[in-house]
XYZ file of C-alpha atoms in Angstrom:
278
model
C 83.116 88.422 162.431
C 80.064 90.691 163.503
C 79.004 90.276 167.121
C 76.519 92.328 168.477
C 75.308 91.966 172.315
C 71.182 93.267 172.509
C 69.230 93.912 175.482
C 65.822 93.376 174.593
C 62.555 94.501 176.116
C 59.658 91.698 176.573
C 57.639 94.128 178.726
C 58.245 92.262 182.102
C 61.862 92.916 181.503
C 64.176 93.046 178.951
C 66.418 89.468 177.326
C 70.313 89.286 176.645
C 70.849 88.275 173.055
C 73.855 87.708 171.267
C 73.867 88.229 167.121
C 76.724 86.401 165.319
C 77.131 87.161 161.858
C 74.744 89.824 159.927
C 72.168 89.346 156.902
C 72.262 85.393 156.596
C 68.838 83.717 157.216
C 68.226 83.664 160.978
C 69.049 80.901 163.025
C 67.677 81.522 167.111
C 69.192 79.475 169.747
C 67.405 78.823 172.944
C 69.386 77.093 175.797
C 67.900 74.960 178.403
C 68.046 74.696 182.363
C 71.192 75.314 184.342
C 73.196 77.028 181.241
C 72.540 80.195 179.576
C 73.156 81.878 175.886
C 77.070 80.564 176.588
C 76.331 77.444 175.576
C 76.264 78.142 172.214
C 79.564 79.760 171.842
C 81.286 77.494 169.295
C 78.041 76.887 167.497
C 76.862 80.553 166.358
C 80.149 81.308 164.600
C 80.409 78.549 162.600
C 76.992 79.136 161.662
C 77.629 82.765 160.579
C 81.078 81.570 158.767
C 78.729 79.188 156.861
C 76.461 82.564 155.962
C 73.709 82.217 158.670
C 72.938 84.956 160.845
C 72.628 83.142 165.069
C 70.451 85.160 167.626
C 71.372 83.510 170.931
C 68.648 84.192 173.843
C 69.059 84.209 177.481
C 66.091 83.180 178.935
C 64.150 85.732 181.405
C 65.651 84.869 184.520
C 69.060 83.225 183.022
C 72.233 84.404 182.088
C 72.455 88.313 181.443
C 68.449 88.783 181.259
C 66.622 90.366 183.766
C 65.119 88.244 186.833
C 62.484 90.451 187.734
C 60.380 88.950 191.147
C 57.291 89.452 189.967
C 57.467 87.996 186.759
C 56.103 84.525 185.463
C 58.866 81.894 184.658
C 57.056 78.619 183.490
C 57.539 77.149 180.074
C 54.265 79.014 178.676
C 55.493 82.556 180.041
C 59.284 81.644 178.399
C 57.835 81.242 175.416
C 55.736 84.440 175.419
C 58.933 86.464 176.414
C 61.005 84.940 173.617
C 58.299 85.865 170.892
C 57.957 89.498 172.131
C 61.715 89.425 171.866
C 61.657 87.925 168.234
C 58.793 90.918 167.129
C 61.539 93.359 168.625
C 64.515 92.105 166.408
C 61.847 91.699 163.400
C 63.016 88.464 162.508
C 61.876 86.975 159.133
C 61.122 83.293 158.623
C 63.525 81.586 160.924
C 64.895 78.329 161.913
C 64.943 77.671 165.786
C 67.402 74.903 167.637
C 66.703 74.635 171.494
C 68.413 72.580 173.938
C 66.475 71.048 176.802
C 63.742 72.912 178.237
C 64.492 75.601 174.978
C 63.488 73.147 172.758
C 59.771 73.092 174.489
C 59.993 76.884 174.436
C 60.946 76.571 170.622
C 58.057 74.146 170.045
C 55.793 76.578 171.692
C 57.011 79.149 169.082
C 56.372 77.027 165.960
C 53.257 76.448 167.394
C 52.482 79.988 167.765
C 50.839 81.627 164.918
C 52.692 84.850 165.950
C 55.829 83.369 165.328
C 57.380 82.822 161.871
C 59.410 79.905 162.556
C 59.968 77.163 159.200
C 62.188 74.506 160.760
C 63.358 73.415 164.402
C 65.913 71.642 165.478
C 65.895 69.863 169.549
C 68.729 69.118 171.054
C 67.921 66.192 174.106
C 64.448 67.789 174.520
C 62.700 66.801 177.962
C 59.390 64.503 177.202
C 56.653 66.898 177.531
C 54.758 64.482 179.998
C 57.697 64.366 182.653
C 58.575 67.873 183.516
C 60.528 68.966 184.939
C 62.831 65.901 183.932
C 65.033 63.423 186.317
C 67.802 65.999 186.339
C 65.700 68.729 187.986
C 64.049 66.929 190.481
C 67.381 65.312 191.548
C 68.720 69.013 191.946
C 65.019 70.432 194.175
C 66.435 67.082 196.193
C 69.967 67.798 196.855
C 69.044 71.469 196.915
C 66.337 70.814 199.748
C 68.806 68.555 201.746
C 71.409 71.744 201.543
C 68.581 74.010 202.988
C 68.477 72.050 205.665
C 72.291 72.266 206.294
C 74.007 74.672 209.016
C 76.930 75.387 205.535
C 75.232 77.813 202.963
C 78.175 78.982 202.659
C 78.490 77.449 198.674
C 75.464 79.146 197.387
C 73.865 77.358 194.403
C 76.984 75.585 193.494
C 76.403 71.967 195.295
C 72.673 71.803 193.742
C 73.247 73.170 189.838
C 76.789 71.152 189.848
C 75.475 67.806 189.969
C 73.209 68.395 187.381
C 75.900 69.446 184.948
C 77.811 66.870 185.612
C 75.055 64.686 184.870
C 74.263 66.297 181.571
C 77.579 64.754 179.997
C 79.016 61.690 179.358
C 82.561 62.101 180.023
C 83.527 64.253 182.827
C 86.456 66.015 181.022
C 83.743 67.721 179.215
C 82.614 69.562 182.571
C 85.733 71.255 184.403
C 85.198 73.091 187.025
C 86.071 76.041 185.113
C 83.041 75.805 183.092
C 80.780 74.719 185.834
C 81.673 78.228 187.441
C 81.192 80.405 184.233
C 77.447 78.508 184.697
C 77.355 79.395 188.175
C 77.640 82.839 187.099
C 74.474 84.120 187.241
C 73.608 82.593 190.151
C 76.658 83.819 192.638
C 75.421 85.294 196.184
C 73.188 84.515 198.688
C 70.347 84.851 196.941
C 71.184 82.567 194.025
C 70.392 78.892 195.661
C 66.700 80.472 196.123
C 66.472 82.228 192.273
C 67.550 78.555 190.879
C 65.217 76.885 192.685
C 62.335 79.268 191.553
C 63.744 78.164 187.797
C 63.308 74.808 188.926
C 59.792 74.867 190.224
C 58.648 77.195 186.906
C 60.229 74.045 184.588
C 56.159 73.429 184.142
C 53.891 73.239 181.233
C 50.223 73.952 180.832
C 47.405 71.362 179.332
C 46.683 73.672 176.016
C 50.395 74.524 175.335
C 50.681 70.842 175.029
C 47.704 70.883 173.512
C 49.369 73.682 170.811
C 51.765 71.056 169.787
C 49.511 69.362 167.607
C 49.590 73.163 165.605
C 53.380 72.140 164.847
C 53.970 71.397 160.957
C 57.376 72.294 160.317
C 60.183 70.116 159.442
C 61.789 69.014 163.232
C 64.650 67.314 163.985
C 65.551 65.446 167.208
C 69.031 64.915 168.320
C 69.987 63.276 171.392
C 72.958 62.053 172.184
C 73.878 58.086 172.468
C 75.296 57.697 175.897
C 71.567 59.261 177.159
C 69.301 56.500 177.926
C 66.440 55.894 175.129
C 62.923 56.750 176.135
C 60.849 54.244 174.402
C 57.779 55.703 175.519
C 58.773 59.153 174.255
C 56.893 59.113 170.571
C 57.733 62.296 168.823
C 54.896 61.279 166.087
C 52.266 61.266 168.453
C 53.609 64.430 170.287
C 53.461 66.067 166.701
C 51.104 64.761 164.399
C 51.390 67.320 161.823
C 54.850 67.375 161.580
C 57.794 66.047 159.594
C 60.265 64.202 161.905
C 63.659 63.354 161.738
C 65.715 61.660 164.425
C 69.441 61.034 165.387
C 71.514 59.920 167.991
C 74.926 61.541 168.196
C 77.921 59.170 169.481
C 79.852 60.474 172.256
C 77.247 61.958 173.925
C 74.916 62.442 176.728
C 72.688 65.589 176.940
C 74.302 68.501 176.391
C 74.938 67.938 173.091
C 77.055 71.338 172.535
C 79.637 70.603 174.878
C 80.264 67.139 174.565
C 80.319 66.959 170.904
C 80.141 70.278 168.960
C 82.028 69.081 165.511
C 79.510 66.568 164.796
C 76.758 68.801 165.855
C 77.978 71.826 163.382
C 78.138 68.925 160.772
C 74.366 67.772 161.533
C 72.847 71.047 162.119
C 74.617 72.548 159.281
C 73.404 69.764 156.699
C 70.146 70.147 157.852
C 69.624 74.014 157.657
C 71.367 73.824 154.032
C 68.516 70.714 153.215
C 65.637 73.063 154.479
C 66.856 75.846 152.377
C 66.929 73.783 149.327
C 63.602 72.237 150.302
């Protein structure tokens, strides 16, 4: 299978992508807070076995991509990297599936009239109107309790573990193997501090939630059925122009790629195949 690892620049830096698969329609994949382009590791093969081509992002200041100090890390500034990124790889009409925070930085791109995006797909996205999300601000509250400690001994791992753990509903699906390869990027003394700059930048500007309303692709919404409902999350009203389809995946909580990726190839798989018909 063709894997290609890209270093992209966005102007403020430059992105880690990985390509699976070559000359299928594209499919980007935008992870959300606390994981990195990783997270899609069983997903973008089986979408380039079924003939899809899968451009997995690391967001500036995840993963492999650059963390430059100076540089802007909020929601709005995300987005603008990613679609500098996507003009680099000259990306035809694509389909987009973000988890978390990457599905507001996908919205952002369907909203975008730069962008040529025709179908998204969010995977336990945040409600727009709570950011940064209960998960977060537990985290910038253990994290400020650690700062506080004598021990700094553990880095980032006490603050971004929790959150993990919290992110799925059984814990087998978390090891402690995979809550390192998470760690990853954020290993040495400086990484408590760089994760809690991601924390605070988990913000979103008035018009960029304005720009949803722009949105008039097909979108689905798959969260997983262990998470908590949010009745007063209404997609509709978030999205007025756009065609909405949700589902609630069994066995789940929120990070829907590790806790349940069969069923989630299934879904995703049906529903790129359904837009293509469309």
């Amino acid at each position: 299978m063709y894997v290609e690892h890209l270093r992209i620049p966005v102007g403020v830096g430059a992105l880690h992508a990985e390509r699976v698969g070559r000359g299928g329609p594209p499919v980007l994949l935008l992870h959300g807070f606390g994981t990195c382009a990783f997270l899609w590791r069983q997903l973008a093969p089986q979408l380039a076995s079924a003939g899809y081509t899968a451009i997995a992002l690391d967001l500036l200041g995840h993963g492999e991509s650059d963390r430059p100090s100076d540089a802007a890390f909020t929601l709005d500034a995300q987005a603008e990297h990613v679609i500098r990124a996507v003009a680099a790889l000259r990306l035809p009409d694509m389909a987009v599936i973000g988890q978390d925070i990457g599905a507001l930085v996908a919205l952002e791109l369907a909203a975008s009239p730069r962008s040529r995006v025709t179908s998204l797909a969010l995977l336990s996205p945040p409600d727009p109107d709570e950011l940064p999300g209960v998960d977060v601000r537990a985290m910038q509250r253990n994290a400020a309790l650690l700062a506080l400690s004598s021990n700094t001994l553990f880095g980032a791992l006490p603050a971004l573990a929790p959150l993990l753990r919290a992110a799925v509903a059984d814990p087998s699906h978390m090891p402690e193997r995979l809550i390192a390869r998470y760690l990853a990027p954020f290993v040495g003394p400086d990484g408590l501090n760089q994760l809690l700059q991601r924390a605070a930048a988990v913000e979103w500007s008035a018009q960029a939630r304005d720009r949803l309303r722009a949105v008039a692709v097909p979108v689905l919404v798959l969260d997983g059925a262990e998470d908590p409902p949010r009745p007063s999350l209404d997609w509709a009203s978030v999205l007025p122009q756009a065609t909405i389809a949700t589902e609630r995946l069994a066995g789940a909580s929120r990070l829907l790629p590790e806790e349940t990726p069969t069923a989630l190839k299934e879904r995703i798989l049906r529903w790129l195949d359904g837009q293509r018909k469309s």
